[in-house]
Coordinates of C-alpha atoms and ligand atoms in Angstrom, one line a residue:
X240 CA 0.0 0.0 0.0
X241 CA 1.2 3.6 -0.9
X242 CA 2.5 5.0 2.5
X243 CA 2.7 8.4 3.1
X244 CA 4.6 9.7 6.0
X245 CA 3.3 13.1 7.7
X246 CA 5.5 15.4 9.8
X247 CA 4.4 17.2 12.8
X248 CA 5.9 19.3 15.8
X249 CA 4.2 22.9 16.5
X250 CA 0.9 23.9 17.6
X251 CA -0.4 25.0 14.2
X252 CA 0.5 21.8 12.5
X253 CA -1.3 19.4 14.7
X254 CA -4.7 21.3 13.9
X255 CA -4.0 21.4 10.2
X256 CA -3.2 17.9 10.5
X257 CA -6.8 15.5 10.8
X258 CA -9.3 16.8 8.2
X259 CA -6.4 15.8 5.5
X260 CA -5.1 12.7 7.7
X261 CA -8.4 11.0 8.0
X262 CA -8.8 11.5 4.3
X263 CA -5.8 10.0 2.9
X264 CA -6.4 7.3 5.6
X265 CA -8.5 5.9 2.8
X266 CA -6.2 5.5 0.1
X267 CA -2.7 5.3 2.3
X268 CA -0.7 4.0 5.1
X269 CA -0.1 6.6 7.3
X270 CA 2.7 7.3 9.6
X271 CA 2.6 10.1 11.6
X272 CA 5.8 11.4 13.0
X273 CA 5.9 14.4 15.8
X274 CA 9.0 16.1 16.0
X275 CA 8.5 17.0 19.5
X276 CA 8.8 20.6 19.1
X277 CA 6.1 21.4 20.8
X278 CA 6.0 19.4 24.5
X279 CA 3.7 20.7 27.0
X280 CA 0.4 19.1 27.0
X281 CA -1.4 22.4 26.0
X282 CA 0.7 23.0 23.4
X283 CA 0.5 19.4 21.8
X284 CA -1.7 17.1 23.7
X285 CA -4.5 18.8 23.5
X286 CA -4.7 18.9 19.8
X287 CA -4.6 15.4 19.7
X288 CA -7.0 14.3 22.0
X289 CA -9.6 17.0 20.9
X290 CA -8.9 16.7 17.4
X291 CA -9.1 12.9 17.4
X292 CA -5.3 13.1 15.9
X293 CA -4.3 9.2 15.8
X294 CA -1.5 9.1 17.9
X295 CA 2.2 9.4 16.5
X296 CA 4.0 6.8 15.8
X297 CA 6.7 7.9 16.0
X298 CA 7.2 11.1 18.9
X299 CA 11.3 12.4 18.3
X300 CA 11.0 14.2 21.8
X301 CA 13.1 17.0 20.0
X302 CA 12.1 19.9 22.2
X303 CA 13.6 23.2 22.2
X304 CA 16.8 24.3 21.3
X305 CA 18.8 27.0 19.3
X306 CA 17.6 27.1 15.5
X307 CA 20.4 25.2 14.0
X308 CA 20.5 22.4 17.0
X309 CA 16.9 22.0 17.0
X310 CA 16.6 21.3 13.3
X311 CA 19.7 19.4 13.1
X312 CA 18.6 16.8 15.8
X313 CA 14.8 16.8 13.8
X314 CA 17.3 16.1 10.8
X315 CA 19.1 13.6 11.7
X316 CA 15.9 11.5 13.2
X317 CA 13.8 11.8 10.5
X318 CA 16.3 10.7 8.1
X319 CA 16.4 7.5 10.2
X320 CA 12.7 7.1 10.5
X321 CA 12.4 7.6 6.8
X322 CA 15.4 5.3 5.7
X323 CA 13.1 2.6 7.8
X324 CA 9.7 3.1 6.9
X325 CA 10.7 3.7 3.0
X326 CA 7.8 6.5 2.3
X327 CA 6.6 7.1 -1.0
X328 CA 5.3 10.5 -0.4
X329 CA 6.2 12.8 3.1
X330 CA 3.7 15.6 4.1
X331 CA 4.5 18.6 5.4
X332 CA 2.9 21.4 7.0
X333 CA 3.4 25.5 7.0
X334 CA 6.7 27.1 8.3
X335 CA 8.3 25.4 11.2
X336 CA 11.7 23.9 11.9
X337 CA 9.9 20.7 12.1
X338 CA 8.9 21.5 8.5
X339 CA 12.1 22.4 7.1
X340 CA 13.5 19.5 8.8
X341 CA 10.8 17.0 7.2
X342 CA 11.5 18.5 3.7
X343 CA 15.1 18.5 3.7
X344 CA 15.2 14.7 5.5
X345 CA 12.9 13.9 2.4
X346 CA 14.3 15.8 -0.6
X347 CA 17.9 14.1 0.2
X348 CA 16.3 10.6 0.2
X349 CA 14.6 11.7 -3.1
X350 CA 11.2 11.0 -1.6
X351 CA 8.7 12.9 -3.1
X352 CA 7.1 15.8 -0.6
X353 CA 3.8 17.7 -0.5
X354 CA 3.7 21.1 1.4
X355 CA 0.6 22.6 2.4
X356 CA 0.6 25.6 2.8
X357 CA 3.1 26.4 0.6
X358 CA 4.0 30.2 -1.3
X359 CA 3.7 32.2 2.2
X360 CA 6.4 35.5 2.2
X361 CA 7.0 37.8 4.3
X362 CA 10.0 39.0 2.7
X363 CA 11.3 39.8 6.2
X364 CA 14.5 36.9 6.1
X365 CA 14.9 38.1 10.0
X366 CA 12.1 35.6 10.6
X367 CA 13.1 32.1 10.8
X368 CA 10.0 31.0 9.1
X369 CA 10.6 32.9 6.0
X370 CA 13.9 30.5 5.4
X371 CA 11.9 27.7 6.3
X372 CA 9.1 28.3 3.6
X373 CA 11.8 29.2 1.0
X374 CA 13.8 26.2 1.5
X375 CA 10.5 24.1 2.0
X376 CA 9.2 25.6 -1.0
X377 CA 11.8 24.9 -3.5
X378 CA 12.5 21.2 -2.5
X379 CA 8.6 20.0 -2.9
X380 CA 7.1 18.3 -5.7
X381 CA 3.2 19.1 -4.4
X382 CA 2.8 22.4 -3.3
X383 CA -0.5 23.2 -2.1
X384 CA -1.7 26.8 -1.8
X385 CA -4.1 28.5 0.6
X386 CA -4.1 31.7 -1.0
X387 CA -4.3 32.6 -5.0
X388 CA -1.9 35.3 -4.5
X389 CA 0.4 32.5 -3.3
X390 CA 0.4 30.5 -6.3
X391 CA 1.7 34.0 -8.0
X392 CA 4.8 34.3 -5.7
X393 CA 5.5 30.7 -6.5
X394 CA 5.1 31.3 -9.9
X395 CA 7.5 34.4 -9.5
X396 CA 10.4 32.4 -7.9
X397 CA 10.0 29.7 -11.1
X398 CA 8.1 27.3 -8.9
X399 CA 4.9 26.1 -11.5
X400 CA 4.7 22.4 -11.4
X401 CA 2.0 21.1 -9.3
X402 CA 1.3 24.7 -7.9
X403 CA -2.4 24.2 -6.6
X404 CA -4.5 27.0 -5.1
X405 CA -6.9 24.5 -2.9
X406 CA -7.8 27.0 0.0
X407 CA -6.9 27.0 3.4
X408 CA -7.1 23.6 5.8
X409 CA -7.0 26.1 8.9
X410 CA -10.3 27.3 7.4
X411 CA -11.7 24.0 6.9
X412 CA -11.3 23.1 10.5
X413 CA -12.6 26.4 11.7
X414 CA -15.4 25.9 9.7
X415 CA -16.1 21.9 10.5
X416 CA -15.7 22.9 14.4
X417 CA -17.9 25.6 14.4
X418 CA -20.9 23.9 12.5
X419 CA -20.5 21.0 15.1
X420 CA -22.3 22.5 18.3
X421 CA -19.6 23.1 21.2
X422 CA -21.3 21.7 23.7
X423 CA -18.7 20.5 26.3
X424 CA -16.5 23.4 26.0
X425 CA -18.4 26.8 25.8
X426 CA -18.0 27.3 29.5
X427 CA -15.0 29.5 28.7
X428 CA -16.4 32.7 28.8
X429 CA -18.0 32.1 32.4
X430 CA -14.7 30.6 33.4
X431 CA -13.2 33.8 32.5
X432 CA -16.0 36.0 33.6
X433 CA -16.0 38.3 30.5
X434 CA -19.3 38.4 27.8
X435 CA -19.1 38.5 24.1
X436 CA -17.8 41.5 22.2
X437 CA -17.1 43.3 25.5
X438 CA -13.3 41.7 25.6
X439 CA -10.2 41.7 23.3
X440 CA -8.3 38.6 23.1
X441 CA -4.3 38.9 22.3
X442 CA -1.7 36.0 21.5
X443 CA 2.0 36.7 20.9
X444 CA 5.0 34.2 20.4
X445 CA 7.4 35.5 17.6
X446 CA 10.9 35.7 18.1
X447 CA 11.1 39.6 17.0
X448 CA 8.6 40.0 19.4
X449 CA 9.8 38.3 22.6
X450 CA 14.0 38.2 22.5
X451 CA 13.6 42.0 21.9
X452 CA 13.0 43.5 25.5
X453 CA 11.8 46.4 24.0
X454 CA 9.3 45.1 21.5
X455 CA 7.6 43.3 23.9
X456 CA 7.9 46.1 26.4
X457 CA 6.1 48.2 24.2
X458 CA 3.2 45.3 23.2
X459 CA 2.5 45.2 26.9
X460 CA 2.6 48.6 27.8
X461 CA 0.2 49.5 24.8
X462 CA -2.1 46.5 26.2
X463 CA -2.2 48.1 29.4
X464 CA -3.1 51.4 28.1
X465 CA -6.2 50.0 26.1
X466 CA -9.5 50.7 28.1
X467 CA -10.8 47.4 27.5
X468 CA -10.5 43.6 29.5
X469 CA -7.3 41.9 27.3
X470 CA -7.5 38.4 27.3
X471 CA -4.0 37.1 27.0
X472 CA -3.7 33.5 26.2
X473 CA 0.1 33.5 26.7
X474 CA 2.5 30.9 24.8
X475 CA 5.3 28.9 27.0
X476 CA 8.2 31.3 25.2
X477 CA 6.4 34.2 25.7
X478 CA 5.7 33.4 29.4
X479 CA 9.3 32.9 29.8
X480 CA 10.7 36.5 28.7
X481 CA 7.2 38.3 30.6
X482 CA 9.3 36.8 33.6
X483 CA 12.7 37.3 32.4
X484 CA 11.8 40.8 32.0
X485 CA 10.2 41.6 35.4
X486 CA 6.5 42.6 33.2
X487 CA 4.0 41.4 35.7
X488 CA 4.7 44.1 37.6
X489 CA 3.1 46.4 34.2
X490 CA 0.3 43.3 33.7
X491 CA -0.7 43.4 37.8
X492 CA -3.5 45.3 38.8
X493 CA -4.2 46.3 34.9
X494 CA -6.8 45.3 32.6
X495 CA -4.5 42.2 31.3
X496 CA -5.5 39.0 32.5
X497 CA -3.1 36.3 31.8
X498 CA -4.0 32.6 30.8
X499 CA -2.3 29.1 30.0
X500 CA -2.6 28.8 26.5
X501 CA -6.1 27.2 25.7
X502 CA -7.2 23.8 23.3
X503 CA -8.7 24.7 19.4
X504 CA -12.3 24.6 20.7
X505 CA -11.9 26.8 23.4
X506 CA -9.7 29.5 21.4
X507 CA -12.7 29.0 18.9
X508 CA -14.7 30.8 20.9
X509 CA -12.1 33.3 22.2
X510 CA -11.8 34.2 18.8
X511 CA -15.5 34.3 17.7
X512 CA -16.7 36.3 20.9
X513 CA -13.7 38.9 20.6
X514 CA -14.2 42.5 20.0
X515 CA -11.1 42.9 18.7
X516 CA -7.9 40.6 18.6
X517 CA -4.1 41.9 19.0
X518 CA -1.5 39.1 17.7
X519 CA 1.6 38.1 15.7
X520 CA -0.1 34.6 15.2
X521 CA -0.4 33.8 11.2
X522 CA -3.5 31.3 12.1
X523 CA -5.1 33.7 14.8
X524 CA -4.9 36.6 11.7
X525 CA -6.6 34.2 9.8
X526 CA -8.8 33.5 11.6
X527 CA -10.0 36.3 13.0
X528 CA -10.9 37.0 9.5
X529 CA -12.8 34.4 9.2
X530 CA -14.7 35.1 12.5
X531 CA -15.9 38.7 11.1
X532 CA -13.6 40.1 14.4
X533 CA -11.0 43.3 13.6
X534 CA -7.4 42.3 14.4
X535 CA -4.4 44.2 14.9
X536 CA -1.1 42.6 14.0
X537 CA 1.7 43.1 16.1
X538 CA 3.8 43.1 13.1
X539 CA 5.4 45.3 10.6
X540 CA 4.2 43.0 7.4
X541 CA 1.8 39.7 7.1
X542 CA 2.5 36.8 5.0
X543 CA -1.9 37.0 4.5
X544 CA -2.1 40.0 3.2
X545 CA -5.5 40.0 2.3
X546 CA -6.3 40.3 5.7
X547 CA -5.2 44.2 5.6
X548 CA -6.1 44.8 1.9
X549 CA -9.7 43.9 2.2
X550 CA -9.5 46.5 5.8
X551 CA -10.4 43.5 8.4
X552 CA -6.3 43.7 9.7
X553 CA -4.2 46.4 10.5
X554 CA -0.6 46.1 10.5
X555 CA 0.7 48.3 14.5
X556 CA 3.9 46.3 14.7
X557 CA 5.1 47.0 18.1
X558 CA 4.4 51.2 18.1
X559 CA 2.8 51.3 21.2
X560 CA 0.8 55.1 20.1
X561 CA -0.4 52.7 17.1
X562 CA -1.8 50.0 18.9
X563 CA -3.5 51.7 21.3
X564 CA -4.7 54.3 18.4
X565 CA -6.6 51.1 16.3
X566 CA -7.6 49.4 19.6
X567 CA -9.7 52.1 20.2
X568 CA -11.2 53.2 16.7
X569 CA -10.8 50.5 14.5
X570 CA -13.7 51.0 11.6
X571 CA -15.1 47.7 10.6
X572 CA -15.0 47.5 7.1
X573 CA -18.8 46.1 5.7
X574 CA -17.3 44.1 2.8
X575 CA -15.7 40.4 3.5
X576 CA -14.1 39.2 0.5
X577 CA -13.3 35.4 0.8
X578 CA -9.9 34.5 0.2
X579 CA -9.2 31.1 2.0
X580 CA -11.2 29.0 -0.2
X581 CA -14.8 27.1 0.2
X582 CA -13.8 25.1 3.5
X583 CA -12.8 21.8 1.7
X584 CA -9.1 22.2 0.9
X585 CA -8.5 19.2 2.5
X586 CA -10.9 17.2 0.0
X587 CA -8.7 18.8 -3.1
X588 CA -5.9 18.2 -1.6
X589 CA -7.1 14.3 -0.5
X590 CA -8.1 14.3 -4.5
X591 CA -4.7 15.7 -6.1
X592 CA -3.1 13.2 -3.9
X593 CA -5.0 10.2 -4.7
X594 CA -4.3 10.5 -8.7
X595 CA -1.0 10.7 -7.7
X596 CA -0.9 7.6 -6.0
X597 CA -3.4 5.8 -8.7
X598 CA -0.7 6.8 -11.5
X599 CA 1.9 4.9 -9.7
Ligands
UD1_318 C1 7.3 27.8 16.7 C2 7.5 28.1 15.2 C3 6.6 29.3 14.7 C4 5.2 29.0 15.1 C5 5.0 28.6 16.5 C6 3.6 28.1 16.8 C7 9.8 27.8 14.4 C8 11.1 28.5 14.0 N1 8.9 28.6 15.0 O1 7.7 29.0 17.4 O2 6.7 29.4 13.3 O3 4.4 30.1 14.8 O4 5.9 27.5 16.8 O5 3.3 28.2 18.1 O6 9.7 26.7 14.2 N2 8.3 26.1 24.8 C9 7.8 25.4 25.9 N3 7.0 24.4 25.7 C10 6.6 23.9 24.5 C11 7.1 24.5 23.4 C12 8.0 25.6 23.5 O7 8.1 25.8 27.0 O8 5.9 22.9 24.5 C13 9.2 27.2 25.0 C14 10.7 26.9 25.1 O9 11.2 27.8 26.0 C15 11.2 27.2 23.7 C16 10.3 28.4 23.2 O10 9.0 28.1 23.8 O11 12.5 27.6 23.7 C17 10.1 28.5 21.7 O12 9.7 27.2 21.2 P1 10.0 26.9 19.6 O13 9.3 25.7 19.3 O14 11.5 26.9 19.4 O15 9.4 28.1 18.8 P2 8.0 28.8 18.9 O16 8.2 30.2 19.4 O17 7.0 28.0 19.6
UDP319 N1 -4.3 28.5 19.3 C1 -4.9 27.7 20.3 N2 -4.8 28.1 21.6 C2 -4.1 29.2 22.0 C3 -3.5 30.0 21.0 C4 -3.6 29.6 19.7 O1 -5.6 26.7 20.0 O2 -3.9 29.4 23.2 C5 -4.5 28.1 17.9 C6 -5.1 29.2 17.1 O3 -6.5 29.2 17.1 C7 -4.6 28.8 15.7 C8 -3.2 28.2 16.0 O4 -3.2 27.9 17.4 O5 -5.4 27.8 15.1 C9 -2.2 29.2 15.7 O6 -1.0 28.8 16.2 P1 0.2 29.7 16.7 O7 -0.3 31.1 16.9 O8 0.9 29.0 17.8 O9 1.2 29.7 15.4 P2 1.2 30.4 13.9 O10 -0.2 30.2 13.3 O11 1.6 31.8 14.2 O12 2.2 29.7 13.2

């Protein structure tokens, strides 16, 4: 039987990971491997047992590390896993070092990869993802777009075989999760105490934003001077430099309230209920869009640009004056052009696949 191996490690990756896994279930021998990048139980875990996310088989325990050690070690056992399992196909997902990892394990072994995905620039090479999606990019054979205008920046680097434009499978989920009715979970807002549309919900983890003292400074500060409850779901790495750089002391007694960071369904209606979000997430932008809910991205450029053309995002960076300034009159554009596809990226890209593996 075709086997396909998929590679995991981050947050994002294990929720764009089912919808297309149970799909190519049918036609394929899966084998999911997890980098380990992502450790703590509500930052991997989670994802799995909520999503129904068969478990890995294999888990690399990677965890964190410098850029170069921590891809280097996903390297080196991947290559292993792969020269064992003899894939015919690997899948990889977004912008991580677990993805650039996966691609150039597979591309060295000459084993066909699909990234989904795939085309994202920020044109900011200060970002570690931007490498990863370049390199990631240019060594796949399948390359699966979320976003038309993505299939034109492949297009512009000489990337056109087996360019697809399929939508976004962030979207997909979004949209399966949401139809379901959230029974179990939609305690969150009373847990918290806070009603719709009378909270803003905020999420930052980049690098830019959390080694630079002063960037994240700045984020918090601007938080603190918005008169309106912020909802912080705060990532592990962030939580480490809030400490490092004595910031409770701003965040006590202010109109932050910190929390762990939260499963899918739970952040689903965070994100829905918002009056506003502040982040330098890529799939809280996105969605946010989806939800109808102005964001502000704590960024100086987006890889979704859409987001800002069609007026739904505004890009703050970390200007505190500019943040607070679209915090508190951000105009809410009435038009809501779609961008991300019809919700079933998964199924095209379940389909593209399949042909593949009936012309072998
Ligand atoms: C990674 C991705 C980023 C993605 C994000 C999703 C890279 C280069 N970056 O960033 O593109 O947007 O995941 O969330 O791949 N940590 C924990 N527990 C964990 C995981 C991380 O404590 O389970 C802490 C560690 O101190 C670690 C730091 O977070 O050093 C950063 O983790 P890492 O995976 O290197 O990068 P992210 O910032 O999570
Ligand atoms: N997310 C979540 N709980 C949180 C914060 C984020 O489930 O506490 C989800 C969010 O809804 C989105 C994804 O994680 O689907 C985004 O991941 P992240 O921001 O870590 O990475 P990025 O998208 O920037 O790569």
């Amino acid at each position: 039987m075709f086997k396909i191996a998929t590679i995991v490690g981050a947050r994002p990756q294990f929720i764009k990971t089912p919808l297309i896994s149970s799909e190519i279930r049918k036609f394929a021998r899966e084998i999911l491997i997890h980098t380990g990048q992502h450790y703590d139980s509500n930052m991997s875990a989670v994802f799995f047992d909520e999503l129904k996310i068969p478990k890995a088989d294999y888990n690399l325990g990677i965890g964190s590390g410098t850029q170069g050690k921590q891809t280097g070690k996903m390297l080196q056992k991947i290559e292993q896993i792969l020269l064992k399992e003899k894939p015919d196909m690997v899948i990889i997902y977004g912008d991580t070092n677990s993805t650039v990892a996966g691609a150039l394990a597979a591309a060295k072994l000459h084993i066909p990869i699909a990234h989904i995905e795939s085309g994202m620039r920020s044109y900011n090479r200060q970002m570690p993802e931007e490498i990863n999606r370049i390199i990631s990019d240019h060594v796949s054979e399948f390359l699966f777009c979320s976003t038309s205008s993505s299939v034109k920046i492949l297009k512009g680097e000489g990337i056109k075989k087996n360019v697809y434009f399929v939508g976004d499978v962030m979207h997909d989920i979004q949209k399966k999760i949401k139809n379901q009715k959230l029974k179990t979970k939609d305690t969150i807002l009373e847990e918290l105490n806070i009603e719709p549309k009378k909270y803003i919900l905020a999420t930052v983890h980049r690098q830019e934003n959390t080694d630079k003292k002063e960037n994240l400074i700045n984020i918090i500060e601007a938080f603190a001077k918005i008169n309106e409850k912020v909802i912080f779901a705060v990532h592990p790495r962030t939580k480490k430099y809030l400490k490092e750089y004595r910031l409770e002391r701003i965040i006590k007694n202010s109109n932050i309230e910190l929390i762990d960071p939260v499963g899918f369904l739970e952040m689903i209606i965070l994100e829905s209920n918002a009056k506003l979000i502040l982040t330098d997430s890529g799939g809280v932008q996105k969605e946010a869009f989806l939800d109808h809910v102005p964001c502000i991205t704590l960024r100086e450029e987006t890889e979704w640009v859409e987001t800002v053309q069609s007026g739904w995002n505004q890009l703050a960076g970390t200007n505190k004056e500019k943040i607070i300034k679209f915090a508190r009159n951000f105009p809410k554009p009435k038009n809501h052009p779609n961008f991300l596809g019809d919700g079933n990226a998964y199924l095209k890209i379940a389909k593209i696949i399949k042909e593949y593996v009936n012309s072998k």
